[in-house]
């Protein structure tokens, strides 16, 4: 798979670590920055990752910040993105199996390198279950078309 990844300054060190992991797992990485711990605004970085996913330039995306919450929110503003904040293994698997999440958000100040590695491994390997979940994902997508949410 081709994976887009991006972070703000708080997620930079974890992002750098995860780039190596994702490549070791045999995936190609499209790094959207940031490239240091200097303070940056995350919305443009996250939008780049999210738009790459929706455009089909990459298969999935990973976004990181201090808590991951803002990154998840920003990613979900891009039509077609289903971003999931996963700071433990259960939600990582369920986000793929039940919601067909195409962007993973992680909080670098919440999870350490070891747990983040396990989350990424689970998230990248978990398939979408389809079935009744496909109907629900379609309903989520329909909300993007509704003018009143």
XYZ file of C-alpha atoms in Angstrom:
149
model
C 0.000 0.000 0.000
C 0.929 3.625 -0.376
C 0.481 5.546 2.884
C 0.381 9.350 3.274
C 1.597 10.578 6.640
C 1.698 14.002 8.216
C 2.064 15.616 11.603
C 2.413 18.857 13.425
C 5.439 19.659 15.580
C 4.083 17.652 18.535
C 3.775 14.539 16.382
C 6.998 14.998 14.424
C 9.205 12.564 16.358
C 6.565 9.826 16.355
C 5.858 10.461 12.664
C 9.545 10.074 11.839
C 9.630 6.807 13.756
C 6.479 5.488 12.076
C 7.751 6.322 8.585
C 10.486 3.750 9.177
C 8.002 1.185 10.487
C 5.605 1.626 7.576
C 8.473 1.195 5.119
C 9.729 -1.887 7.009
C 6.250 -3.349 6.643
C 6.654 -3.035 2.870
C 4.544 0.031 2.238
C 5.466 3.182 0.342
C 5.327 6.449 2.313
C 4.200 9.834 1.041
C 5.449 12.234 3.749
C 3.482 15.483 3.983
C 5.598 16.978 6.794
C 6.258 18.658 9.080
C 9.982 18.100 9.107
C 11.001 19.444 12.514
C 9.756 20.219 16.009
C 9.303 23.896 15.099
C 5.706 24.972 15.745
C 3.380 24.686 12.748
C -0.363 24.716 12.157
C -1.639 21.206 11.490
C -4.791 21.810 9.369
C -2.966 22.337 6.027
C -0.753 19.287 6.634
C -3.708 17.105 7.574
C -5.715 18.392 4.611
C -2.898 17.353 2.290
C -2.925 13.825 3.668
C -6.725 13.625 3.561
C -6.949 14.948 0.013
C -4.299 12.477 -1.166
C -6.437 9.642 0.235
C -9.655 10.882 -1.368
C -7.927 11.509 -4.722
C -6.653 7.929 -4.747
C -3.030 9.059 -4.769
C -2.513 6.889 -1.679
C -4.437 4.019 -0.157
C -4.618 5.357 3.402
C -3.381 8.175 5.586
C -1.916 8.635 9.046
C -1.998 11.986 10.860
C -0.353 12.803 14.177
C -0.429 15.585 16.708
C -0.177 16.020 20.438
C -3.558 14.466 21.215
C -4.590 13.565 17.660
C -8.009 15.112 18.222
C -7.540 18.210 16.092
C -5.972 16.126 13.353
C -8.928 13.755 13.327
C -11.394 16.636 13.209
C -9.515 18.389 10.406
C -9.197 15.219 8.341
C -12.915 14.504 8.682
C -13.700 17.900 7.122
C -12.466 16.532 3.783
C -15.350 14.871 1.927
C -14.764 11.141 1.647
C -12.465 10.819 4.646
C -13.328 8.582 7.567
C -10.632 9.444 10.101
C -10.447 7.563 13.385
C -8.541 8.608 16.492
C -7.077 5.373 17.828
C -4.957 5.398 20.942
C -5.368 1.695 21.681
C -5.708 -1.539 19.712
C -9.450 -2.192 19.921
C -10.472 1.036 18.198
C -7.712 0.601 15.627
C -9.157 -2.742 14.542
C -12.798 -1.675 14.857
C -12.230 1.534 12.885
C -11.179 -0.555 9.908
C -13.505 -3.526 10.378
C -16.675 -1.551 11.090
C -16.089 1.928 9.635
C -13.629 1.337 6.794
C -11.528 4.182 8.229
C -9.131 5.502 5.624
C -7.190 7.889 7.881
C -5.684 7.018 11.259
C -5.138 9.797 13.809
C -2.714 9.285 16.688
C -1.807 11.378 19.709
C 1.959 11.464 20.178
C 1.528 12.771 23.721
C -0.906 9.943 24.461
C 0.808 6.851 23.065
C 4.456 5.846 23.145
C 6.436 4.505 20.226
C 5.766 0.850 21.070
C 1.998 1.173 21.343
C 1.881 3.404 18.266
C 3.714 0.711 16.299
C 1.166 -1.909 17.363
C -1.749 0.381 16.527
C -0.363 1.081 13.059
C 0.266 -2.623 12.400
C -3.278 -3.544 13.438
C -4.822 -0.662 11.511
C -2.921 -1.377 8.302
C -3.675 -5.098 8.388
C -7.326 -5.073 9.493
C -9.792 -5.583 6.651
C -13.193 -3.932 6.312
C -15.867 -6.470 7.285
C -18.489 -5.118 4.873
C -21.964 -6.614 5.327
C -24.127 -4.612 7.734
C -21.186 -2.273 8.253
C -21.177 -1.301 4.560
C -24.734 -0.027 4.912
C -23.667 2.122 7.857
C -20.631 3.502 6.030
C -22.953 4.454 3.158
C -25.183 6.256 5.655
C -22.170 8.139 7.011
C -21.224 9.161 3.467
C -24.791 10.333 2.857
C -24.425 12.749 5.767
C -21.842 14.641 3.716
C -24.520 15.327 1.118
C -27.111 16.521 3.633
C -27.283 20.295 3.989
C -28.356 20.118 7.641
C -26.051 17.286 8.790
